[in-house]
PDB file of C-alpha atoms and ligand atoms in Angstrom:
ATOM      1  CA  MET H  13      14.956  -0.466 -11.701  1.00  0.00           C
ATOM      2  CA  SER H  14      12.293   2.473 -13.061  1.00  0.00           C
ATOM      3  CA  ASP H  15       9.580   0.791 -11.934  1.00  0.00           C
ATOM      4  CA  PHE H  16      11.393   1.123  -8.139  1.00  0.00           C
ATOM      5  CA  ASN H  17      11.378   4.668  -8.559  1.00  0.00           C
ATOM      6  CA  GLU H  18       7.692   4.556  -9.410  1.00  0.00           C
ATOM      7  CA  ARG H  19       6.926   3.066  -6.329  1.00  0.00           C
ATOM      8  CA  ALA H  20       9.140   5.236  -4.090  1.00  0.00           C
ATOM      9  CA  LYS H  21       6.724   8.243  -3.022  1.00  0.00           C
ATOM     10  CA  ASN H  22       4.357   4.903  -1.563  1.00  0.00           C
ATOM     11  CA  TRP H  23       7.210   2.859  -0.861  1.00  0.00           C
ATOM     12  CA  ASP H  24       6.274   3.162   3.892  1.00  0.00           C
ATOM     13  CA  VAL H  25       3.512   1.143   4.340  1.00  0.00           C
ATOM     14  CA  GLU H  26       3.216  -0.571   7.287  1.00  0.00           C
ATOM     15  CA  SER H  27       3.609  -3.958   5.448  1.00  0.00           C
ATOM     16  CA  LYS H  28       7.469  -3.176   4.755  1.00  0.00           C
ATOM     17  CA  ILE H  29       8.619  -1.117   7.648  1.00  0.00           C
ATOM     18  CA  GLU H  30       7.346  -4.124   9.450  1.00  0.00           C
ATOM     19  CA  ARG H  31       9.611  -6.042   7.505  1.00  0.00           C
ATOM     20  CA  GLY H  32      12.420  -3.996   7.621  1.00  0.00           C
ATOM     21  CA  ASN H  33      12.538  -3.924  11.492  1.00  0.00           C
ATOM     22  CA  ALA H  34      12.305  -7.721  11.592  1.00  0.00           C
ATOM     23  CA  ILE H  35      15.315  -8.402   9.122  1.00  0.00           C
ATOM     24  CA  ALA H  36      17.109  -5.353  11.461  1.00  0.00           C
ATOM     25  CA  LYS H  37      16.360  -7.775  15.043  1.00  0.00           C
ATOM     26  CA  SER H  38      17.403 -10.936  13.217  1.00  0.00           C
ATOM     27  CA  ILE H  39      20.840  -8.598  12.262  1.00  0.00           C
ATOM     28  CA  LYS H  40      21.334  -7.917  15.516  1.00  0.00           C
ATOM     29  CA  THR H  41      20.446 -10.901  17.532  1.00  0.00           C
ATOM     30  CA  ASN H  42      23.200 -12.661  14.606  1.00  0.00           C
ATOM     31  CA  ILE H  43      25.578  -9.630  14.036  1.00  0.00           C
ATOM     32  CA  LYS H  44      27.452  -8.257  17.619  1.00  0.00           C
ATOM     33  CA  LEU H  45      26.970  -4.483  16.315  1.00  0.00           C
ATOM     34  CA  ASN H  46      29.516  -1.759  17.623  1.00  0.00           C
ATOM     35  CA  LYS H  47      29.356   1.573  17.602  1.00  0.00           C
ATOM     36  CA  ASN H  48      32.786   1.358  15.361  1.00  0.00           C
ATOM     37  CA  MET H  49      31.924  -0.619  12.289  1.00  0.00           C
ATOM     38  CA  ASN H  50      31.204   1.679   8.795  1.00  0.00           C
ATOM     39  CA  VAL H  51      27.812  -0.401   6.705  1.00  0.00           C
ATOM     40  CA  LEU H  52      26.605  -0.180   3.023  1.00  0.00           C
ATOM     41  CA  ASP H  53      23.333  -0.791   2.814  1.00  0.00           C
ATOM     42  CA  PHE H  54      22.926  -1.675  -1.026  1.00  0.00           C
ATOM     43  CA  GLY H  55      19.807  -1.667  -2.379  1.00  0.00           C
ATOM     44  CA  CYS H  56      19.121   0.433   0.858  1.00  0.00           C
ATOM     45  CA  GLY H  57      14.775   2.261  -0.736  1.00  0.00           C
ATOM     46  CA  THR H  58      14.022   4.084   1.166  1.00  0.00           C
ATOM     47  CA  GLY H  59      15.705   3.071   4.372  1.00  0.00           C
ATOM     48  CA  LEU H  60      13.881   0.881   6.382  1.00  0.00           C
ATOM     49  CA  LEU H  61      16.821  -1.142   6.545  1.00  0.00           C
ATOM     50  CA  ILE H  62      19.029   1.305   7.841  1.00  0.00           C
ATOM     51  CA  PHE H  63      16.931   3.659  10.176  1.00  0.00           C
ATOM     52  CA  PRO H  64      16.090   1.128  12.502  1.00  0.00           C
ATOM     53  CA  LEU H  65      20.342   0.376  13.108  1.00  0.00           C
ATOM     54  CA  ILE H  66      21.338   3.395  12.671  1.00  0.00           C
ATOM     55  CA  GLU H  67      22.252   4.786  16.230  1.00  0.00           C
ATOM     56  CA  LYS H  68      23.542   0.772  17.150  1.00  0.00           C
ATOM     57  CA  VAL H  69      26.580   0.851  14.846  1.00  0.00           C
ATOM     58  CA  GLY H  70      28.711   3.735  13.582  1.00  0.00           C
ATOM     59  CA  ALA H  71      28.342   5.065  10.239  1.00  0.00           C
ATOM     60  CA  ILE H  72      25.647   3.649   7.512  1.00  0.00           C
ATOM     61  CA  HIS H  73      25.742   4.459   3.758  1.00  0.00           C
ATOM     62  CA  GLY H  74      23.415   3.605   1.808  1.00  0.00           C
ATOM     63  CA  ILE H  75      23.082   2.828  -2.017  1.00  0.00           C
ATOM     64  CA  ASP H  76      20.762   3.130  -4.452  1.00  0.00           C
ATOM     65  CA  LEU H  77      19.803   3.001  -8.814  1.00  0.00           C
ATOM     66  CA  SER H  78      16.825   5.160  -8.038  1.00  0.00           C
ATOM     67  CA  PRO H  79      17.372   8.216  -6.506  1.00  0.00           C
ATOM     68  CA  ASN H  80      13.425   8.717  -5.932  1.00  0.00           C
ATOM     69  CA  MET H  81      14.397   6.046  -3.253  1.00  0.00           C
ATOM     70  CA  LEU H  82      17.197   8.040  -2.299  1.00  0.00           C
ATOM     71  CA  ASP H  83      15.436  11.590  -1.961  1.00  0.00           C
ATOM     72  CA  ILE H  84      12.748   9.747   0.437  1.00  0.00           C
ATOM     73  CA  LEU H  85      15.536   8.303   2.643  1.00  0.00           C
ATOM     74  CA  LYS H  86      17.759  11.717   2.387  1.00  0.00           C
ATOM     75  CA  GLU H  87      14.496  13.793   3.396  1.00  0.00           C
ATOM     76  CA  LYS H  88      14.030  10.779   6.461  1.00  0.00           C
ATOM     77  CA  GLY H  89      17.650  11.004   7.417  1.00  0.00           C
ATOM     78  CA  LYS H  90      17.854  14.308   7.607  1.00  0.00           C
ATOM     79  CA  ASN H  91      19.412  14.582  11.396  1.00  0.00           C
ATOM     80  CA  TYR H  92      20.869  11.906  11.198  1.00  0.00           C
ATOM     81  CA  LYS H  93      25.002  13.167  10.672  1.00  0.00           C
ATOM     82  CA  ASN H  94      26.350   9.394   9.952  1.00  0.00           C
ATOM     83  CA  LEU H  95      24.565   8.573   7.338  1.00  0.00           C
ATOM     84  CA  THR H  96      25.224   9.212   3.756  1.00  0.00           C
ATOM     85  CA  THR H  97      23.875   7.691   0.377  1.00  0.00           C
ATOM     86  CA  GLU H  98      25.065   7.874  -3.073  1.00  0.00           C
ATOM     87  CA  LEU H  99      23.034   6.449  -6.210  1.00  0.00           C
ATOM     88  CA  THR H 100      24.705   4.185  -7.258  1.00  0.00           C
ATOM     89  CA  GLY H 101      24.415   0.366  -7.625  1.00  0.00           C
ATOM     90  CA  ILE H 102      26.639  -2.503  -5.851  1.00  0.00           C
ATOM     91  CA  PHE H 103      29.209  -3.441  -8.793  1.00  0.00           C
ATOM     92  CA  GLU H 104      30.372   0.584  -8.853  1.00  0.00           C
ATOM     93  CA  ILE H 105      31.577   0.980  -5.272  1.00  0.00           C
ATOM     94  CA  THR H 106      34.696   1.197  -4.195  1.00  0.00           C
ATOM     95  CA  SER H 107      35.297   1.703  -0.208  1.00  0.00           C
ATOM     96  CA  THR H 108      35.343  -1.023   1.670  1.00  0.00           C
ATOM     97  CA  PHE H 109      32.545  -1.495   5.200  1.00  0.00           C
ATOM     98  CA  ASP H 110      32.941  -4.073   8.237  1.00  0.00           C
ATOM     99  CA  LEU H 111      29.660  -4.442   7.460  1.00  0.00           C
ATOM    100  CA  ILE H 112      27.217  -5.165   4.560  1.00  0.00           C
ATOM    101  CA  MET H 113      23.566  -5.705   4.224  1.00  0.00           C
ATOM    102  CA  SER H 114      20.811  -5.730   2.309  1.00  0.00           C
ATOM    103  CA  SER H 115      17.001  -5.994   2.042  1.00  0.00           C
ATOM    104  CA  MET H 116      15.203  -7.377  -1.176  1.00  0.00           C
ATOM    105  CA  VAL H 117      17.516  -6.887  -3.673  1.00  0.00           C
ATOM    106  CA  MET H 118      19.221  -9.712  -4.383  1.00  0.00           C
ATOM    107  CA  HIS H 119      16.472 -11.571  -6.842  1.00  0.00           C
ATOM    108  CA  HIS H 120      17.184  -8.494  -8.567  1.00  0.00           C
ATOM    109  CA  ILE H 121      20.448  -8.867  -9.252  1.00  0.00           C
ATOM    110  CA  GLU H 122      21.374 -11.029 -12.946  1.00  0.00           C
ATOM    111  CA  ASN H 123      25.258 -12.934 -11.200  1.00  0.00           C
ATOM    112  CA  ILE H 124      24.607 -13.927  -8.014  1.00  0.00           C
ATOM    113  CA  THR H 125      28.552 -15.765  -8.826  1.00  0.00           C
ATOM    114  CA  LYS H 126      29.859 -12.427  -9.578  1.00  0.00           C
ATOM    115  CA  LEU H 127      28.009 -10.498  -6.976  1.00  0.00           C
ATOM    116  CA  ALA H 128      28.966 -13.061  -4.013  1.00  0.00           C
ATOM    117  CA  LYS H 129      32.815 -11.752  -5.149  1.00  0.00           C
ATOM    118  CA  LYS H 130      32.005  -8.053  -4.563  1.00  0.00           C
ATOM    119  CA  LEU H 131      30.698  -8.333  -1.458  1.00  0.00           C
ATOM    120  CA  TYR H 132      34.319  -9.779  -0.703  1.00  0.00           C
ATOM    121  CA  ASP H 133      36.266  -7.311  -1.708  1.00  0.00           C
ATOM    122  CA  SER H 134      34.685  -4.685  -0.500  1.00  0.00           C
ATOM    123  CA  LEU H 135      34.175  -5.430   3.084  1.00  0.00           C
ATOM    124  CA  ASN H 136      37.546  -4.197   5.412  1.00  0.00           C
ATOM    125  CA  PRO H 137      39.218  -7.920   7.533  1.00  0.00           C
ATOM    126  CA  HIS H 138      36.711  -9.921   9.517  1.00  0.00           C
ATOM    127  CA  GLY H 139      33.819  -7.484   7.751  1.00  0.00           C
ATOM    128  CA  MET H 140      30.819  -9.576   7.679  1.00  0.00           C
ATOM    129  CA  ILE H 141      27.617  -9.132   5.413  1.00  0.00           C
ATOM    130  CA  ALA H 142      23.858  -9.368   6.702  1.00  0.00           C
ATOM    131  CA  ILE H 143      21.642  -9.848   3.502  1.00  0.00           C
ATOM    132  CA  ALA H 144      18.086 -10.312   3.539  1.00  0.00           C
ATOM    133  CA  ASP H 145      15.757 -12.573   0.568  1.00  0.00           C
ATOM    134  CA  LEU H 146      12.805 -14.687  -0.599  1.00  0.00           C
ATOM    135  CA  MET H 147      13.571 -18.184   0.448  1.00  0.00           C
ATOM    136  CA  LYS H 148      12.425 -20.349  -3.106  1.00  0.00           C
ATOM    137  CA  GLU H 149       9.506 -19.169  -3.653  1.00  0.00           C
ATOM    138  CA  ASP H 150       7.154 -20.632  -6.959  1.00  0.00           C
ATOM    139  CA  GLY H 151       7.158 -16.998  -8.950  1.00  0.00           C
ATOM    140  CA  SER H 152       4.112 -15.217  -8.101  1.00  0.00           C
ATOM    141  CA  PHE H 153       5.660 -13.546  -5.497  1.00  0.00           C
ATOM    142  CA  HIS H 154       6.586 -10.317  -8.095  1.00  0.00           C
ATOM    143  CA  ASN H 155       3.526  -9.324 -10.305  1.00  0.00           C
ATOM    144  CA  SER H 156       6.009  -8.661 -13.065  1.00  0.00           C
ATOM    145  CA  LEU H 157       8.750 -10.865 -13.356  1.00  0.00           C
ATOM    146  CA  ASP H 158      10.983  -7.975 -15.994  1.00  0.00           C
ATOM    147  CA  GLY H 159      14.193  -7.467 -13.329  1.00  0.00           C
ATOM    148  CA  VAL H 160      13.402 -10.946 -11.236  1.00  0.00           C
ATOM    149  CA  TYR H 161      16.826 -13.246 -12.207  1.00  0.00           C
ATOM    150  CA  ALA H 162      15.156 -15.856  -9.314  1.00  0.00           C
ATOM    151  CA  LEU H 163      12.043 -16.527  -7.249  1.00  0.00           C
ATOM    152  CA  GLY H 164      13.952 -16.862  -4.420  1.00  0.00           C
ATOM    153  CA  PHE H 165      17.219 -18.420  -2.655  1.00  0.00           C
ATOM    154  CA  SER H 166      17.275 -22.276  -1.092  1.00  0.00           C
ATOM    155  CA  ASN H 167      20.152 -22.772   1.363  1.00  0.00           C
ATOM    156  CA  GLU H 168      21.857 -24.764  -0.574  1.00  0.00           C
ATOM    157  CA  PHE H 169      22.431 -22.220  -3.275  1.00  0.00           C
ATOM    158  CA  LEU H 170      23.542 -19.954  -0.897  1.00  0.00           C
ATOM    159  CA  GLU H 171      25.996 -22.124   1.306  1.00  0.00           C
ATOM    160  CA  LYS H 172      27.629 -22.553  -2.077  1.00  0.00           C
ATOM    161  CA  ILE H 173      28.334 -19.624  -3.659  1.00  0.00           C
ATOM    162  CA  PHE H 174      29.416 -17.676  -1.081  1.00  0.00           C
ATOM    163  CA  LYS H 175      31.456 -20.177   0.225  1.00  0.00           C
ATOM    164  CA  GLU H 176      32.883 -20.047  -2.685  1.00  0.00           C
ATOM    165  CA  ALA H 177      33.795 -17.012  -2.986  1.00  0.00           C
ATOM    166  CA  GLY H 178      35.509 -16.943   0.366  1.00  0.00           C
ATOM    167  CA  PHE H 179      33.026 -16.290   3.019  1.00  0.00           C
ATOM    168  CA  LYS H 180      33.505 -18.261   5.885  1.00  0.00           C
ATOM    169  CA  GLU H 181      31.257 -19.671   9.307  1.00  0.00           C
ATOM    170  CA  ILE H 182      28.131 -19.107   6.818  1.00  0.00           C
ATOM    171  CA  LYS H 183      24.338 -19.182   8.077  1.00  0.00           C
ATOM    172  CA  VAL H 184      21.479 -19.113   6.273  1.00  0.00           C
ATOM    173  CA  VAL H 185      18.518 -17.948   8.820  1.00  0.00           C
ATOM    174  CA  LYS H 186      15.124 -19.267   7.632  1.00  0.00           C
ATOM    175  CA  ASN H 187      11.939 -18.060   8.544  1.00  0.00           C
ATOM    176  CA  ILE H 188      12.898 -14.725   9.853  1.00  0.00           C
ATOM    177  CA  PHE H 189       9.850 -12.725   8.268  1.00  0.00           C
ATOM    178  CA  ILE H 190       6.897 -14.551   7.249  1.00  0.00           C
ATOM    179  CA  MET H 191       5.232 -12.089   3.996  1.00  0.00           C
ATOM    180  CA  GLU H 192       2.033 -12.670   3.133  1.00  0.00           C
ATOM    181  CA  LYS H 193       0.534 -11.176   0.020  1.00  0.00           C
ATOM    182  CA  ASN H 194      -2.904 -12.823  -2.491  1.00  0.00           C
ATOM    183  CA  ASP H 195      -3.183 -15.544   0.955  1.00  0.00           C
ATOM    184  CA  LYS H 196      -0.583 -16.768   0.139  1.00  0.00           C
ATOM    185  CA  LYS H 197       3.453 -16.716   2.467  1.00  0.00           C
ATOM    186  CA  TYR H 198       6.270 -16.446   1.924  1.00  0.00           C
ATOM    187  CA  PRO H 199       9.534 -16.269   4.115  1.00  0.00           C
ATOM    188  CA  LEU H 200      12.536 -14.786   4.118  1.00  0.00           C
ATOM    189  CA  PHE H 201      16.439 -15.773   5.405  1.00  0.00           C
ATOM    190  CA  LEU H 202      19.672 -13.610   5.946  1.00  0.00           C
ATOM    191  CA  LEU H 203      22.597 -14.930   4.987  1.00  0.00           C
ATOM    192  CA  VAL H 204      25.353 -14.872   7.239  1.00  0.00           C
ATOM    193  CA  GLY H 205      28.831 -15.030   6.341  1.00  0.00           C
ATOM    194  CA  LYS H 206      32.381 -13.548   7.243  1.00  0.00           C
ATOM    195  CA  LYS H 207      35.427 -12.921   5.437  1.00  0.00           C
TER     196      LYS H 207
HETATM  197  C1  SAM Y  22      12.650  -4.114  -2.973  1.00  0.00           C
HETATM  198  S1  SAM Y  22      13.941  -3.027  -2.958  1.00  0.00           S
HETATM  199  C2  SAM Y  22      14.666  -2.485  -1.465  1.00  0.00           C
HETATM  200  C3  SAM Y  22      14.500  -1.493  -1.018  1.00  0.00           C
HETATM  201  C4  SAM Y  22      14.374  -1.942   0.768  1.00  0.00           C
HETATM  202  N1  SAM Y  22      15.910  -2.258   0.902  1.00  0.00           N
HETATM  203  C5  SAM Y  22      13.287  -2.036   1.573  1.00  0.00           C
HETATM  204  O1  SAM Y  22      13.768  -3.399   2.168  1.00  0.00           O
HETATM  205  O2  SAM Y  22      13.111  -1.760   1.318  1.00  0.00           O
HETATM  206  C6  SAM Y  22      14.938  -3.567  -4.083  1.00  0.00           C
HETATM  207  C7  SAM Y  22      16.221  -1.533  -4.133  1.00  0.00           C
HETATM  208  O3  SAM Y  22      17.460  -2.302  -5.238  1.00  0.00           O
HETATM  209  C8  SAM Y  22      17.814  -1.726  -5.563  1.00  0.00           C
HETATM  210  N2  SAM Y  22      18.438  -1.818  -6.656  1.00  0.00           N
HETATM  211  C9  SAM Y  22      18.484  -3.127  -7.724  1.00  0.00           C
HETATM  212  N3  SAM Y  22      19.392  -3.280  -8.170  1.00  0.00           N
HETATM  213  C10 SAM Y  22      20.373  -2.563  -7.408  1.00  0.00           C
HETATM  214  C11 SAM Y  22      21.965  -2.508  -7.931  1.00  0.00           C
HETATM  215  N4  SAM Y  22      22.787  -3.035  -8.463  1.00  0.00           N
HETATM  216  N5  SAM Y  22      22.480  -2.056  -6.966  1.00  0.00           N
HETATM  217  C12 SAM Y  22      22.286  -1.012  -5.632  1.00  0.00           C
HETATM  218  N6  SAM Y  22      20.494  -0.563  -5.904  1.00  0.00           N
HETATM  219  C13 SAM Y  22      20.133  -1.740  -6.526  1.00  0.00           C
HETATM  220  C14 SAM Y  22      16.803  -0.763  -6.002  1.00  0.00           C
HETATM  221  O4  SAM Y  22      16.451   0.668  -6.994  1.00  0.00           O
HETATM  222  C15 SAM Y  22      15.954  -0.796  -5.719  1.00  0.00           C
HETATM  223  O5  SAM Y  22      14.985   0.530  -4.647  1.00  0.00           O
END
């Protein structure tokens, strides 16, 4: 993940801020948020998904494997008492949450079956997941495929894996944001599911 560490200082560009805002909007549309919710954002980066939602929930814990990403998040979020951060990976967390969200992280995780089970186990009863990532793409999205384990995801794949992990009320909302790069369009989905 050293690549993300190097990219952290240039991460907060307009297109990524817009992406975070669009994912947050879709989360608000599809999940009823409230001030009692304890939320985990895994692979939170500089917090582009955290800041549009932090005033709608009780607390957000941002975890990431990149110290530089977390340093930027901590500086940006220093006035929020309900924001905590931790330098750790998703498979290492031991607490449980009411909502687990993430943006553009899942394609960097090698074993999605293991991830789905870990997310299920890390939720409180009736907890929700909200995972945004790329819909199936042709491999042209990344300049290098080092650390990329999936060229986007299909509905069928997500529904099967997350259902097998125990999730109910699974929904894949398509086209929540369209990223544009080198004259190509890369649509994102939001996967929602309930424990
Ligand atoms: C494409 S960036 C997305 C950052 C942020 N979510 C956003 O949308 O701006 C992926 C982030 O996931 C982090 N990451 C990758 N694998 C992870 C894991 N297993 N656990 C926690 N974070 C991870 C990386 O360090 C990186 O900051």
